[in-house]
Coordinates of C-alpha atoms in Angstrom, one line a residue:
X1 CA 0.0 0.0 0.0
X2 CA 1.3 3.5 -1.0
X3 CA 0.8 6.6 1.7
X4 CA -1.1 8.8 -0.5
X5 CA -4.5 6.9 -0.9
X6 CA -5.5 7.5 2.7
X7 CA -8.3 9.2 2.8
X8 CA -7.9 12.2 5.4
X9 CA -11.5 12.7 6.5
X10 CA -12.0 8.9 7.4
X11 CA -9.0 9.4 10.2
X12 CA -11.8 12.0 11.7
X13 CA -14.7 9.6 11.5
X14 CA -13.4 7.1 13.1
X15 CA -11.7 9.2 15.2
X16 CA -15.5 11.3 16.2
X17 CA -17.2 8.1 16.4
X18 CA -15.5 6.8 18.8
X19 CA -15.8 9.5 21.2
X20 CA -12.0 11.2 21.0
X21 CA -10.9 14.1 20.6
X22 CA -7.4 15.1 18.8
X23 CA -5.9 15.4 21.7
X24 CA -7.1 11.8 23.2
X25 CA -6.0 10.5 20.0
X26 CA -2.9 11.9 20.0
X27 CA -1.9 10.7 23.2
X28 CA -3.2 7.1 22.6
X29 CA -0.9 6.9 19.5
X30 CA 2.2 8.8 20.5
X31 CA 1.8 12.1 18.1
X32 CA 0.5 15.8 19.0
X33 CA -2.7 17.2 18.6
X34 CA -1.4 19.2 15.7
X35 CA -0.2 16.1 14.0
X36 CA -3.6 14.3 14.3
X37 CA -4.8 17.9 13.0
X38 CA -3.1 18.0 9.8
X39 CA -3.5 14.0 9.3
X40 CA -7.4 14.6 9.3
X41 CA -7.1 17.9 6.8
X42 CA -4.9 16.4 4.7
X43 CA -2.0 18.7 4.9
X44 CA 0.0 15.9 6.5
X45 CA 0.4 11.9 5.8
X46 CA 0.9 9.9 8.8
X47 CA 3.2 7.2 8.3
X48 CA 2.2 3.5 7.9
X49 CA 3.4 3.1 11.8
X50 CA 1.4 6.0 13.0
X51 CA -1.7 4.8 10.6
X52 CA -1.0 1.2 11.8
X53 CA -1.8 2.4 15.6
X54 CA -4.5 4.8 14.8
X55 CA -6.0 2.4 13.3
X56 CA -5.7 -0.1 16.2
X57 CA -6.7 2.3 18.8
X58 CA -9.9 3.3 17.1
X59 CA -10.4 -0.1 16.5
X60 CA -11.4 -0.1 12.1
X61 CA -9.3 -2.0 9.9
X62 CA -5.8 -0.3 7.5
X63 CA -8.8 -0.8 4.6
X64 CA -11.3 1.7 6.2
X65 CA -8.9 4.9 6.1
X66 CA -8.3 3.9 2.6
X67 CA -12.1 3.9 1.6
X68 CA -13.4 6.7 -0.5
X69 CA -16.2 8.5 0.8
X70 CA -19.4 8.2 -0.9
X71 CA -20.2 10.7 -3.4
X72 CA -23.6 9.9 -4.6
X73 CA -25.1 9.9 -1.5
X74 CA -28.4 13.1 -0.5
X75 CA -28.0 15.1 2.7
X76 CA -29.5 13.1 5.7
X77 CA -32.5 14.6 7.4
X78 CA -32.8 16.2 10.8
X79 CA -31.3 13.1 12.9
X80 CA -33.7 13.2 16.2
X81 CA -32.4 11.9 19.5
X82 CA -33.9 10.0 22.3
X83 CA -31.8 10.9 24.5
X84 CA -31.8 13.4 28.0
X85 CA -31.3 17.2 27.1
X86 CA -28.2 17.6 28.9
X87 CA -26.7 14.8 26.5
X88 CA -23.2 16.0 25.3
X89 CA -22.6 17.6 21.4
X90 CA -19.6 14.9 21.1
X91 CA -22.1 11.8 22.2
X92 CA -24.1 12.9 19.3
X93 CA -21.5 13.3 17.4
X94 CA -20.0 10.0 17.5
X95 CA -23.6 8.6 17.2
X96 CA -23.9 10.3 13.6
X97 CA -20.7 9.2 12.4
X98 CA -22.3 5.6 13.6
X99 CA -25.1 6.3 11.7
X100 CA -22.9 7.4 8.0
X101 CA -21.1 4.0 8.5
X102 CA -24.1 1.8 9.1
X103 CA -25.7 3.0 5.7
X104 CA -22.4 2.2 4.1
X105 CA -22.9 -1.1 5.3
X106 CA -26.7 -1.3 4.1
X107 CA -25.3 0.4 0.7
X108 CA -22.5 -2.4 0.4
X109 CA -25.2 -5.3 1.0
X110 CA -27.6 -3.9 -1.5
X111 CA -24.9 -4.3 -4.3
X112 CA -26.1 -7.8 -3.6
X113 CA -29.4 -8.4 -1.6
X114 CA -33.0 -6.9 -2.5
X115 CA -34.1 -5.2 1.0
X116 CA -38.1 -4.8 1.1
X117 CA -38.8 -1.5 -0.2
X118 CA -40.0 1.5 1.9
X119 CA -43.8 0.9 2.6
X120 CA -45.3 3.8 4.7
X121 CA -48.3 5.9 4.1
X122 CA -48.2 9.8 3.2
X123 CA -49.1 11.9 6.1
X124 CA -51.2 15.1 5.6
X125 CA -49.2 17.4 8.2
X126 CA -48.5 20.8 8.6
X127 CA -46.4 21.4 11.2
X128 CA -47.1 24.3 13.7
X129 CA -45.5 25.4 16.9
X130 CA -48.6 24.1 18.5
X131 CA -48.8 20.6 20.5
X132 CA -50.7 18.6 17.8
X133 CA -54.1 17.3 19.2
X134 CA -54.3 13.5 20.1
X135 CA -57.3 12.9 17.6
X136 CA -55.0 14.0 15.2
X137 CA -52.4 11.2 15.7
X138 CA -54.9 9.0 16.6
X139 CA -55.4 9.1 13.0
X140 CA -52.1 9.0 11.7
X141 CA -51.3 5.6 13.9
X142 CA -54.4 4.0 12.6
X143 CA -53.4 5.3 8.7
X144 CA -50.0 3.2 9.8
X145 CA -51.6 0.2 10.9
X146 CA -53.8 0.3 8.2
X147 CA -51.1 0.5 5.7
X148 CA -49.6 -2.6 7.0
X149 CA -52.5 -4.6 7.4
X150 CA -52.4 -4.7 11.0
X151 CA -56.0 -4.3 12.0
X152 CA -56.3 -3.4 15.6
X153 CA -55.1 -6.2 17.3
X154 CA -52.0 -6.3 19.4
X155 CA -48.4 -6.5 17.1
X156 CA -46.7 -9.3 17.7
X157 CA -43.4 -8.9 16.4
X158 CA -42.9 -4.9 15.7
X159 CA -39.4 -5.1 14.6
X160 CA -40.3 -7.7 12.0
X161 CA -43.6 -5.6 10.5
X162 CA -41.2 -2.4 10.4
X163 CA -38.3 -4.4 8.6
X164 CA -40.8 -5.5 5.8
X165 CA -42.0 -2.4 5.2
X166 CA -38.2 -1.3 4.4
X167 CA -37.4 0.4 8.0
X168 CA -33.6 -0.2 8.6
X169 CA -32.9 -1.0 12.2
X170 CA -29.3 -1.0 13.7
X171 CA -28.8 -2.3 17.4
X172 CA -25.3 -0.7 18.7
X173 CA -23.2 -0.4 21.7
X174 CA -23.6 3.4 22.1
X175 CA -21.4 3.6 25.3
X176 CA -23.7 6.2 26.1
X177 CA -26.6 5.8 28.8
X178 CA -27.9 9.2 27.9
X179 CA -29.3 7.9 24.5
X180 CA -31.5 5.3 24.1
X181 CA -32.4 6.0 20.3
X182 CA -31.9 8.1 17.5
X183 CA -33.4 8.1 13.9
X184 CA -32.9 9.5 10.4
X185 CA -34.0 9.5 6.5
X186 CA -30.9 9.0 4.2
X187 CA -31.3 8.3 0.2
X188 CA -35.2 8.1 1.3
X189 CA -34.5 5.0 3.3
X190 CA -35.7 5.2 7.5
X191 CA -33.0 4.2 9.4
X192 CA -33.5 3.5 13.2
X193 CA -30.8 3.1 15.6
X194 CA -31.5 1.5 19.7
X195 CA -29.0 1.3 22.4
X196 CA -27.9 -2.1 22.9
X197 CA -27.8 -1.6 26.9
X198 CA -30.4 -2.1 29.3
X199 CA -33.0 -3.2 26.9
X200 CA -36.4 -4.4 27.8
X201 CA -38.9 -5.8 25.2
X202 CA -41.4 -3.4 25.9
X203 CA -38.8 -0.5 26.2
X204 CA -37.5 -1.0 22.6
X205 CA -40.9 -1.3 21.2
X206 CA -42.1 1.9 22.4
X207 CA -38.6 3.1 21.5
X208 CA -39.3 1.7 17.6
X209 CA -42.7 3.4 18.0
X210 CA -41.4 6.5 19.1
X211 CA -39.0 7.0 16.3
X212 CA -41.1 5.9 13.3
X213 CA -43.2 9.2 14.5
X214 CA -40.3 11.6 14.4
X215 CA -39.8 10.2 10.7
X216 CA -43.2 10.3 9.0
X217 CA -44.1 13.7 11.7
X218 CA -41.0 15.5 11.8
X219 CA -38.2 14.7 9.6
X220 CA -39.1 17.4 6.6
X221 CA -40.0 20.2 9.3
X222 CA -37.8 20.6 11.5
X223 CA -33.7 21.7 11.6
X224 CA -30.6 20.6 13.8
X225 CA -31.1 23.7 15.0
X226 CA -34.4 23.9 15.5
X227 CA -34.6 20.7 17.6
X228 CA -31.7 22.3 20.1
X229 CA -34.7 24.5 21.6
X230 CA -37.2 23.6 24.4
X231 CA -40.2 24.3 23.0
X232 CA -39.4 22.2 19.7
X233 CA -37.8 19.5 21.5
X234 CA -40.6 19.2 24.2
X235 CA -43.3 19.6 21.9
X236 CA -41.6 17.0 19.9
X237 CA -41.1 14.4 22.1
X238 CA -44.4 14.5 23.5
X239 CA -46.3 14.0 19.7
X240 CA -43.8 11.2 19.2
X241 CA -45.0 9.6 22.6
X242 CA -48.2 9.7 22.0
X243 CA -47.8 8.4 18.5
X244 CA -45.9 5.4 19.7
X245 CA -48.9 4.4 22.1
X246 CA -51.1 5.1 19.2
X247 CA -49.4 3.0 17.3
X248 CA -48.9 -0.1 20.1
X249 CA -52.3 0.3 21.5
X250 CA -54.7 1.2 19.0
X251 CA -58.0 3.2 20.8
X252 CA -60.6 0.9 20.1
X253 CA -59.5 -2.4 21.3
X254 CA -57.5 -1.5 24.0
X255 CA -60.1 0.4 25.5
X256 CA -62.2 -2.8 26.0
X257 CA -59.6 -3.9 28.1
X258 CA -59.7 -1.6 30.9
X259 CA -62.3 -3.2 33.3
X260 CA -60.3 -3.1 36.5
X261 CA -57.8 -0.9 38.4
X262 CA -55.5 -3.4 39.8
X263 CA -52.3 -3.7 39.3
X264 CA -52.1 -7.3 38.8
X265 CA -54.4 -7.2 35.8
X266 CA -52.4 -4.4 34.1
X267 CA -49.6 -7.1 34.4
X268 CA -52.0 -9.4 32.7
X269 CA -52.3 -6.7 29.8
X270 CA -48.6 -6.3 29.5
X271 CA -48.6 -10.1 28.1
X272 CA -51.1 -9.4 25.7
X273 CA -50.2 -6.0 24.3
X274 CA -46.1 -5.8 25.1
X275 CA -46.6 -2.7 26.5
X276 CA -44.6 -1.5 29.6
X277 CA -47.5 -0.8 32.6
X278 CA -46.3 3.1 32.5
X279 CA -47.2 3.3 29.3
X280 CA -50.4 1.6 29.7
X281 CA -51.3 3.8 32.1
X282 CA -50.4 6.9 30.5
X283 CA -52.9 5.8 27.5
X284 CA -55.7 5.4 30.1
X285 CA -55.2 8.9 30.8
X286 CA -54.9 10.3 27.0
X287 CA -58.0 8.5 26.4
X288 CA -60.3 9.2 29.3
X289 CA -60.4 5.5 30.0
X290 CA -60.3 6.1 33.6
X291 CA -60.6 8.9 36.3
X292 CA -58.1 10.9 38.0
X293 CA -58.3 8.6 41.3
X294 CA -57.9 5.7 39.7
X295 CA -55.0 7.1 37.6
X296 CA -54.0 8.3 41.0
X297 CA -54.0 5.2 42.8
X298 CA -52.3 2.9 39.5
X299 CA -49.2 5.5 40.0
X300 CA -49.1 5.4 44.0
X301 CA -48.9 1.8 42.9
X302 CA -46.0 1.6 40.4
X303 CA -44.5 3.9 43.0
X304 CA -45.3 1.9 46.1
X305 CA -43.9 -1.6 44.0
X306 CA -40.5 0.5 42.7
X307 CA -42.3 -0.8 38.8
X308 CA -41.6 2.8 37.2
X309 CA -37.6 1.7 36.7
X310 CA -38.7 -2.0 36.5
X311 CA -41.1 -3.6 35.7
X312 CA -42.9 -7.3 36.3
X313 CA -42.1 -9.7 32.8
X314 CA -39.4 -6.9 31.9
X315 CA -36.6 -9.9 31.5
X316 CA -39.5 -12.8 31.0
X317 CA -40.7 -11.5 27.4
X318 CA -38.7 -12.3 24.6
X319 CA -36.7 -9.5 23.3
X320 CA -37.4 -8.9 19.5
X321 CA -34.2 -8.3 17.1
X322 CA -33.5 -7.1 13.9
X323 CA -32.4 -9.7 11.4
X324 CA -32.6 -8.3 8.2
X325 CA -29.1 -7.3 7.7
X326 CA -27.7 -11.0 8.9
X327 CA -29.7 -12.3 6.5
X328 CA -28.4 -10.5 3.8
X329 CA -25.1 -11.4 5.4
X330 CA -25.4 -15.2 5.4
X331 CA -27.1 -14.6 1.4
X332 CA -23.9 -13.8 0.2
X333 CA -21.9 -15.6 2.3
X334 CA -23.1 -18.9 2.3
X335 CA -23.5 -18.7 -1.7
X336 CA -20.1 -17.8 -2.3
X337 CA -20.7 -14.3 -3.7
X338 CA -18.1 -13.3 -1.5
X339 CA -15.7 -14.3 1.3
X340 CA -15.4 -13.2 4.5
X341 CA -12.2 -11.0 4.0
X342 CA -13.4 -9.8 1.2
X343 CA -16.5 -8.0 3.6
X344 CA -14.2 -6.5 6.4
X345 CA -11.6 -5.4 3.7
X346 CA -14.6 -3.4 2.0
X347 CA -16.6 -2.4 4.5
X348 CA -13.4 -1.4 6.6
X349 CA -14.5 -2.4 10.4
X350 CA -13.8 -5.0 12.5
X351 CA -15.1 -8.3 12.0
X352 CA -16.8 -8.4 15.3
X353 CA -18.2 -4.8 14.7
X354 CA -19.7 -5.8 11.7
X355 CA -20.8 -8.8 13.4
X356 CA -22.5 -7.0 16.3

């Protein structure tokens, strides 16, 4: 390998998505700030030693620094984070830099594999700065669920229905336990990303539910900058909750399940519907279902029972995982259209990155 095919501005994405700065770097391979400066503007070559160990401390293969950047690829949307407000400008940083490199993945695969394509219904939506009513995504949740077939009955497998309707899902180590989720349209493909830590079943489909509401609400409206402000980001976050129980626990049905305010038949509903008790309970409330005292007492319940951090069946139900991207792994692989090498040499990661 010659020194002038690196690729400067891959020594700064893997460099961002892993969380350091140039001076972190700099120190972890021996060489100043300054030298990791000019490496990553291309005013400077780092030698194949230095490259060698900036490459094993960021943990991509030689290959990846080597990689030309895409160039047919449209501007990503708004990327929205589920995450806490006070979550750090690098964490979100490194996440996007996650995200670019994921969808070089997908776009490697689909040299080879036919993903479904991108089935989800057009949704009339103007946005304001006011909170939207909840009749008003009542009726985008059932236009979903009606353009999927899904009647009104509880969803079974929610990861699967998104993947075949050509939603991308990526589970990742985020080493961050500020963000939970984060979402995006790039090339008019939806991709969502979940934490990989401290998942429960009914967590991550919520989390699913909550994201595929930024995208078909948000995506075209709102700015990076935009989002940065209270008011957006509240008002936001809120529509996208109320979406996602919208979506999980569709008026009409589930309303014929509230008979009783115990506890232990909420648990019972949490079986049918795999829908965290919280949640339930907040839907209740949206809907009217129930009056303030019995709202009242189900929360001095969770309270009373410590359920609000976690909750009964939480590591009983089955946790539901994408599997569309393994698939198309073992496609090619197992029919010889390429060899192992041949994918981490390409996609430039680590085997058990690309793995995971």
């Amino acid at each position: 390998m010659i020194q002038h095919d690196i690729i400067p501005s891959r020594i700064k994405q893997a460099r961002v998505s892993r969380g350091y700065s140039m001076a972190d770097l700099g120190n972890l391979v021996g060489v100043s700030r300054q030298a990791i400066s000019k490496y990553e503007i291309g005013t400077y070559t780092p030698t194949e030693a230095v490259l060698s160990r900036i490459a094993s401390v960021l943990r991509y293969e030689i290959s990846f620094f080597r990689k030309p950047l895409p160039s047919d690829a449209a501007s990503p949307s708004t990327v929205f984070f589920r995450s806490r407000r006070s979550t750090t400008k690098k964490s979100k940083e490194a996440a996007k830099e996650k995200i670019a490199i994921f969808q070089e993945i997908d776009k490697y695969l689909r040299q080879f594999v036919s993903f479904p394509k991108v089935n989800l219904p057009t949704i009339d939506y103007h946005f304001t700065y006011e909170q939207l009513n909840i009749q008003q995504i009542e009726e985008f949740a059932i236009a979903v669920r009606n353009n999927w077939g899904l009647g009104n009955a509880p969803i079974v497998n929610l990861t699967n229905v998104f993947q075949k309707n050509g939603i991308m899902i990526s589970v990742m180590n985020l080493n961050n336990k500020k963000i939970d989720a984060f979402s995006v349209w790039k090339d008019a493909i939806p991709y969502i990303f979940l934490s990989s830590e401290k998942y429960s079943d009914v967590r991550l489909r919520f989390t699913l539910a909550h994201e595929l509401g930024h995208l078909l609400l948000h995506a075209n409206y709102i700015n990076e900058e935009e989002i940065q402000t209270k008011v957006i980001f509240d008002k936001i976050e809120k529509e996208a909750d109320l979406f996602a129980a919208a979506l999980l626990l569709p008026a009409t049905t589930f309303s014929n399940d509230i008979y009783s305010t115990s506890i232990d038949h909420f648990i019972n509903l949490k079986k049918k519907w795999k829908a965290s008790i919280g949640s339930m309970i907040y839907r209740c409330q949206d809907l009217d279902l129930l009056t303030e005292n019995q709202i009242k007492y189900l929360k001095d319940q969770m309270s009373y029972n410590h359920y609000w951090k976690s909750e009964p069946l939480d590591n009983i139900i089955p946790l539901e995982h994408p599997f569309a991207h393994k698939q198309a792994f073992d496609l090619i692989l197992d029919n010889h259209i390429v060899t192992e090498t041949d994918v981490v040499e390409e996609i430039g990661c680590e085997a058990s990155e690309i793995e995971e």
